[in-house]
Structure formats: structure tokens, C-alpha cells
PDB file of C-alpha atoms in Angstrom:
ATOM      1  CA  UNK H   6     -11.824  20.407  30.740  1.00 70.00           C
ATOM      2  CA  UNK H   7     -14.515  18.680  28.557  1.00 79.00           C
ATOM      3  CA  UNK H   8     -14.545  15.956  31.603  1.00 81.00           C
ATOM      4  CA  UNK H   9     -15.760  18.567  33.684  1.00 82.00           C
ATOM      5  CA  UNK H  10     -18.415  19.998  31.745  1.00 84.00           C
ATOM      6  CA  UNK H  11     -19.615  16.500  31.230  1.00 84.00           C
ATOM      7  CA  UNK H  12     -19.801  15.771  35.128  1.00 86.00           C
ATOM      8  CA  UNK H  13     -21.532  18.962  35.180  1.00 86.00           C
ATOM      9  CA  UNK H  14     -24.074  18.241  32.873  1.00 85.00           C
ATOM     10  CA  UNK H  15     -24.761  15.166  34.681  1.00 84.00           C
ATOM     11  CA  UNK H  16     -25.545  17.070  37.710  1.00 87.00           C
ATOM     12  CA  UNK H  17     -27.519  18.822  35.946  1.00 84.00           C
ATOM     13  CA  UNK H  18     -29.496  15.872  34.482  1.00 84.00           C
ATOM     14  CA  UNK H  19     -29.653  14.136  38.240  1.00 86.00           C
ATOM     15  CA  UNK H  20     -31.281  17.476  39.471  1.00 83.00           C
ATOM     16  CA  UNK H  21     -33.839  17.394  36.856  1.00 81.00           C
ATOM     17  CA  UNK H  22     -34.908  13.894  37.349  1.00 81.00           C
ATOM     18  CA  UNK H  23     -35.422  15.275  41.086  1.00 81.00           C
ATOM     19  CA  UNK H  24     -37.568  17.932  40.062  1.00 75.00           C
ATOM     20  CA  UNK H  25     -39.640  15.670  37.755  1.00 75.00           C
ATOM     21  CA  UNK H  26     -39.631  12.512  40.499  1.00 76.00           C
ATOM     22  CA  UNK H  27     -41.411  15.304  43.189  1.00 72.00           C
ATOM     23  CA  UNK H  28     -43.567  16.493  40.421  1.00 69.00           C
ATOM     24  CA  UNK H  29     -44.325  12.651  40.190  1.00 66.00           C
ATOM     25  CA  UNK H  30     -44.526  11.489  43.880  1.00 64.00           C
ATOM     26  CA  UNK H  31     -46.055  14.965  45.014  1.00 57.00           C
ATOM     27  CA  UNK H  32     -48.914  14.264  47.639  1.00 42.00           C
ATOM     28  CA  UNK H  33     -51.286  17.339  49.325  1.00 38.00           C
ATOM     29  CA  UNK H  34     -49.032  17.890  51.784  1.00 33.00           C
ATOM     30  CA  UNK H  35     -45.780  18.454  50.021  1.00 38.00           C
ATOM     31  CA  UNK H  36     -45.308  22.984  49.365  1.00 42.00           C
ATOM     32  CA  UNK H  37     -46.378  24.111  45.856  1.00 61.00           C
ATOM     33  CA  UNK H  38     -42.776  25.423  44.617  1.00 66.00           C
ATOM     34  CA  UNK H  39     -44.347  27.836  41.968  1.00 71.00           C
ATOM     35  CA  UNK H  40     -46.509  29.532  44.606  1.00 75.00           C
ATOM     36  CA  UNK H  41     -43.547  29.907  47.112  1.00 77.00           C
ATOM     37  CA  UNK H  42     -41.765  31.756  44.086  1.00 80.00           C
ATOM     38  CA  UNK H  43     -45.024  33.557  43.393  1.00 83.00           C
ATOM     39  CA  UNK H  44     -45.007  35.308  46.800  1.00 87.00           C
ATOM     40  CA  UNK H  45     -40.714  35.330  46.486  1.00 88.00           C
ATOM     41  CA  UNK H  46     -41.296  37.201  43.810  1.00 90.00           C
ATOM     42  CA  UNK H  47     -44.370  39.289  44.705  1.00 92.00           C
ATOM     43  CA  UNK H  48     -42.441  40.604  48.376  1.00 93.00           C
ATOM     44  CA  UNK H  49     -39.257  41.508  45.589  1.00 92.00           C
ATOM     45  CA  UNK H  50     -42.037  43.536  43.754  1.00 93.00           C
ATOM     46  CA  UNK H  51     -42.804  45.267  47.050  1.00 95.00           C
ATOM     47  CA  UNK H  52     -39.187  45.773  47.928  1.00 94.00           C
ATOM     48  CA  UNK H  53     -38.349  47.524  45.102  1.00 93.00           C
ATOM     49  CA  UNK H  54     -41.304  49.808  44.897  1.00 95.00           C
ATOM     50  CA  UNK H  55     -40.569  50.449  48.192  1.00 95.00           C
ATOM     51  CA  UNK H  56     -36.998  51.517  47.328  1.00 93.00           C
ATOM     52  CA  UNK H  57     -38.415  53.566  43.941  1.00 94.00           C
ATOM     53  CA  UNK H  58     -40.030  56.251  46.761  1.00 95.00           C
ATOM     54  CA  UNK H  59     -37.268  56.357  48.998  1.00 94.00           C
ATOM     55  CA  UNK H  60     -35.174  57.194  46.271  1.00 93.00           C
ATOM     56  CA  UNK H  61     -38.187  59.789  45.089  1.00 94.00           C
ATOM     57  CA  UNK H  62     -38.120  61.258  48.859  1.00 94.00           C
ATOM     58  CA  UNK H  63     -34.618  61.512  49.091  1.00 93.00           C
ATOM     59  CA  UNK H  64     -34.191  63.598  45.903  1.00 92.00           C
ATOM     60  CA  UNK H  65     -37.340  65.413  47.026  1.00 93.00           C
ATOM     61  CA  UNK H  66     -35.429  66.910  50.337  1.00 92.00           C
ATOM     62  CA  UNK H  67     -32.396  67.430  48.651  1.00 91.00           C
ATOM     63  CA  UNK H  68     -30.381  64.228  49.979  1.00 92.00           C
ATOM     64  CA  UNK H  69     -29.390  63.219  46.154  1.00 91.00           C
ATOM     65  CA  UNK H  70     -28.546  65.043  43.897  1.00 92.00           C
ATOM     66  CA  UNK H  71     -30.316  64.638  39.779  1.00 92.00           C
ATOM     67  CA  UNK H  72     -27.620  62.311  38.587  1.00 93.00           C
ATOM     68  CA  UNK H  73     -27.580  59.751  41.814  1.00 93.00           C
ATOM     69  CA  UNK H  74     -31.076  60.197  41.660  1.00 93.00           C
ATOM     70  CA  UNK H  75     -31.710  59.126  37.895  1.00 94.00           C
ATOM     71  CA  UNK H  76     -28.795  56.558  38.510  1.00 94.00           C
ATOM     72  CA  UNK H  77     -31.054  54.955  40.938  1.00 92.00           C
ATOM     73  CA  UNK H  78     -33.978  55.345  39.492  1.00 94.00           C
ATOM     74  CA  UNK H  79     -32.931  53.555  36.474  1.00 94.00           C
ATOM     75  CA  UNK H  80     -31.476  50.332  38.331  1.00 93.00           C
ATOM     76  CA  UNK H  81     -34.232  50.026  40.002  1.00 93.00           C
ATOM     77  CA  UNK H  82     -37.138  50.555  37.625  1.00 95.00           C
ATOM     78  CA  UNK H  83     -34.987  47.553  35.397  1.00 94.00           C
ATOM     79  CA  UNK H  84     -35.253  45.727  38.153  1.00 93.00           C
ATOM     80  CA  UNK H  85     -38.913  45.780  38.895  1.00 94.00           C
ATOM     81  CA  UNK H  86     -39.616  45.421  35.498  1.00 94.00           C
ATOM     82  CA  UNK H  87     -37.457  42.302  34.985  1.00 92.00           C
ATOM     83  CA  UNK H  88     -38.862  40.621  37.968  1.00 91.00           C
ATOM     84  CA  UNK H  89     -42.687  41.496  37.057  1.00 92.00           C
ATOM     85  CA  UNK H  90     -42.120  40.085  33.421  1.00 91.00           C
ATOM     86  CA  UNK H  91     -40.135  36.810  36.002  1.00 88.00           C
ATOM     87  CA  UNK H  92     -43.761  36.687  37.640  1.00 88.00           C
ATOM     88  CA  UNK H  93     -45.601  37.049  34.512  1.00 87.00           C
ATOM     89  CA  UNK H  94     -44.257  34.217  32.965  1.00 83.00           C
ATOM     90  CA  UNK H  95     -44.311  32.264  35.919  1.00 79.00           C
ATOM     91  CA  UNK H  96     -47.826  32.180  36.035  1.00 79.00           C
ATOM     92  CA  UNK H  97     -47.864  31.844  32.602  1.00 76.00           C
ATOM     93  CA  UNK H  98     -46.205  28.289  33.044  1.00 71.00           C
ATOM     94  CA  UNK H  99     -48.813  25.444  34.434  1.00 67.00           C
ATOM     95  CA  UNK H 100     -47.157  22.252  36.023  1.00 67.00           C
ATOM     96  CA  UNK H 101     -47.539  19.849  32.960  1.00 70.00           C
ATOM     97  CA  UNK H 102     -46.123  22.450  30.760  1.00 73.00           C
ATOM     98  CA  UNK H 103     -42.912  22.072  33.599  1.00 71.00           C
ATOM     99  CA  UNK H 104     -42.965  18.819  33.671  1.00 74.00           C
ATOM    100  CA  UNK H 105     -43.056  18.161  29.698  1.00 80.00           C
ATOM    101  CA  UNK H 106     -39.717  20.894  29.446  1.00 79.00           C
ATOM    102  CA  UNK H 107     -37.993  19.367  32.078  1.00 79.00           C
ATOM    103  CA  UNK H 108     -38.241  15.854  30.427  1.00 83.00           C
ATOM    104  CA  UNK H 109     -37.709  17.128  26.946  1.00 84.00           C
ATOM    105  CA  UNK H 110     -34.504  18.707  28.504  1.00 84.00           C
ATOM    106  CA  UNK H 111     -33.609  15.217  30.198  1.00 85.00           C
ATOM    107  CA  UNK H 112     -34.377  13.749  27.185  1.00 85.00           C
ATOM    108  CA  UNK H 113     -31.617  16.234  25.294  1.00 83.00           C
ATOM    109  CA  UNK H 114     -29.304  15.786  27.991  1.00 85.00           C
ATOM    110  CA  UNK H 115     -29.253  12.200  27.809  1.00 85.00           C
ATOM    111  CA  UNK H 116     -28.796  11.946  23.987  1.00 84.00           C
ATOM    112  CA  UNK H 117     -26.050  14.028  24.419  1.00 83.00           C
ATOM    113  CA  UNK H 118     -24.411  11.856  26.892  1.00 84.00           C
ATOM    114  CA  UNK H 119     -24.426   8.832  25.164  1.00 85.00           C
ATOM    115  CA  UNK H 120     -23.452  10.589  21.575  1.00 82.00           C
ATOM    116  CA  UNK H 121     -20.728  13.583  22.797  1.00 83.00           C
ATOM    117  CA  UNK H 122     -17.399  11.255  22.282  1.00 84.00           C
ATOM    118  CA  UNK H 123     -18.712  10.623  18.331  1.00 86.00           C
ATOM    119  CA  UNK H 124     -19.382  14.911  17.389  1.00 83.00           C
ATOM    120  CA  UNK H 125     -16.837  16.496  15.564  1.00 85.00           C
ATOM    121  CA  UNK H 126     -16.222  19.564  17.334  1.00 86.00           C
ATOM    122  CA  UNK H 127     -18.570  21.660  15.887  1.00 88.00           C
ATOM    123  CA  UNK H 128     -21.231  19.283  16.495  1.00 85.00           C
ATOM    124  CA  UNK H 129     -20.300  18.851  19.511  1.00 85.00           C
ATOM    125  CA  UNK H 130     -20.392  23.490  20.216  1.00 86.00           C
ATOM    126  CA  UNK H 131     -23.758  23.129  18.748  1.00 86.00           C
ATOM    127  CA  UNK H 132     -25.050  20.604  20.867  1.00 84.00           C
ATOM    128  CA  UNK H 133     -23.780  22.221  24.163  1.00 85.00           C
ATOM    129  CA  UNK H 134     -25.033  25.360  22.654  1.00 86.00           C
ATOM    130  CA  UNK H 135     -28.995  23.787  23.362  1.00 84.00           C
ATOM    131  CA  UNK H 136     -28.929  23.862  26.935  1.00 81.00           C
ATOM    132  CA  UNK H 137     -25.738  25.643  28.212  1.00 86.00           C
ATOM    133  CA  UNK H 138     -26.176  29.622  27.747  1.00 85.00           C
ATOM    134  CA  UNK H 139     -22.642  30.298  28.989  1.00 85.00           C
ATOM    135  CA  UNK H 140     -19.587  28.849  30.425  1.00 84.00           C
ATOM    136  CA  UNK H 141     -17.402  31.098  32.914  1.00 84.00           C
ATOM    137  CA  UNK H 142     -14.211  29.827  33.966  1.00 82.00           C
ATOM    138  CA  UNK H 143     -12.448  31.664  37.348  1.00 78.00           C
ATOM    139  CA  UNK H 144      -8.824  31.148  37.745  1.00 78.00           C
ATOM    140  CA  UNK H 145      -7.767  33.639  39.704  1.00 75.00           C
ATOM    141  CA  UNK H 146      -4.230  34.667  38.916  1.00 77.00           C
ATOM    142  CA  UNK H 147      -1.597  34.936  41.865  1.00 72.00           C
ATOM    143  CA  UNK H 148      -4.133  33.540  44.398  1.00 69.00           C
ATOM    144  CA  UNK H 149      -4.143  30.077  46.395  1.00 75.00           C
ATOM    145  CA  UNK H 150      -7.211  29.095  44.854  1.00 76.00           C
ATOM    146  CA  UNK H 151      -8.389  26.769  42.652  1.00 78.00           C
ATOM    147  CA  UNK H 152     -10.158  27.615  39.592  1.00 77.00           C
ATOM    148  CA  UNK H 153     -13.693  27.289  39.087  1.00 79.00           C
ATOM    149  CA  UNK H 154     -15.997  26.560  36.581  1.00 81.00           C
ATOM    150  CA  UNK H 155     -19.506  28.076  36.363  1.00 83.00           C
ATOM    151  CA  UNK H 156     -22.430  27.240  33.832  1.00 84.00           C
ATOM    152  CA  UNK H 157     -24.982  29.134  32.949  1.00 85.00           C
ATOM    153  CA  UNK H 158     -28.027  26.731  32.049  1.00 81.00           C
ATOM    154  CA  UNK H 159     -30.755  27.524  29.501  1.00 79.00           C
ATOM    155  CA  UNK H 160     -34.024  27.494  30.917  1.00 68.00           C
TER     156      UNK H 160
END
């Protein structure tokens, strides 16, 4: 199991290194990723504001009743405020702000790599603990299919 997380983690580490070698080699040609998510998550904002008055017109005519209609309400005014405080923090972020977390988190990763085998098993909790938020592991019971492990990464 602990093999697996640790190929995992390398993954993760590879993927960074991407990240950081376009940050690195980016020309004026290559697409700004942060303003592509901008406008990702700008057209979400519109989406869901869009949905907020359908859900208002529905009630309005008598389509939903007042629990469906606070139901949906609620979901979606969480929604649109998690992804406006997403865009807020996003612009929030400038590229050498990126760049510096993604190589202090390469950094982490890679001291962790080289030192995992020596932690006692607390040690070794905590130091997953830094940049793993959760672990989910799928094995489906009574199915032909293999189990699956999913990470959740800190950001």
C-alpha cells in the first residue's frame, strides 16, 4: 500500500516539475493558464446565476414548490459563492508567487522521498499529512474491479 502512495507522490512531483519547467521555458506565444481559468471560472459564474433565476422563475409560476425551491436555491448560491471566492484568490495569486509554492512543494516532496523509509510511523503520518489532504481507497465489494486509490493533494 505505502508503495503505492509513494509512486503516487512521485507523479505528483513529475507533474510539478512540468508546471514549473513551462513556467520556465514559457515564450509569448504559449496560453496564459491563469487567464484560461479566469474566464473558466468567470462563464461558471454566469452559469450559475443563470440557473439562480430559473430557479426564481420557476417558483414564481408555480413549477416548484417552497422546499425544492429553497433546496435549490441553497446549492446553488454555495456554489457561486465557492467559485467567486476560487476566482478571488486566483487573481490574488501572481506567477512568481506560483512558481515559489510549487518549488517549495517539490522541494517537500523530494525530502520526503529520500527520508520516508527512516520515519517512525508517526513521522512518517505527519509528513504525508503536509501535502496529502486525504486518501480514498475504492474497493468495490462483489464487483470485477480492481480497487483504486485516490489522493486528495493540498494545494
Amino acid at each position: 500500500m505505502m508503495e503505492t502512495i509513494i509512486s503516487r507522490i512521485n507523479e505528483r512531483k513529475h507533474q510539478l516539475e512540468a508546471v514549473l519547467d513551462e513556467y520556465n521555458g514559457r515564450n509569448d506565444t504559449l496560453v496564459d493558464t491563469k487567464s484560461i481559468k479566469l474566464l473558466q471560472l468567470e462563464e461558471h459564474i454566469k452559469m450559475v446565476e443563470k440557473a439562480l433565476n430559473k430557479i426564481q422563475i420557476l417558483f414564481e409560476e408555480d413549477e416548484i414548490d417552497i422546499i425544492e425551491y429553497r433546496e435549490r436555491k441553497s446549492k446553488r448560491t454555495i456554489e457561486l459563492n465557492n467559485v467567486k471566492k476560487e476566482l478571488a484568490e486566483l487573481k490574488d495569486i501572481s506567477e512568481e508567487e506560483e512558481v515559489k509554492k510549487n518549488e517549495s512543494t517539490i522541494n517537500r516532496l523530494n525530502v520526503f522521498l529520500t527520508d520516508w523509509k527512516l520515519l517512525s510511523e508517526e513521522d512518517l503520518n505527519e509528513g504525508l499529512m503536509t501535502f496529502i489532504e486525504k486518501i480514498v481507497w475504492y474497493y468495490p465489494k462483489g464487483k470485477d474491479v480492481n480497487p483504486r486509490l485516490e489522493i486528495y493533494w493540498k494545494e
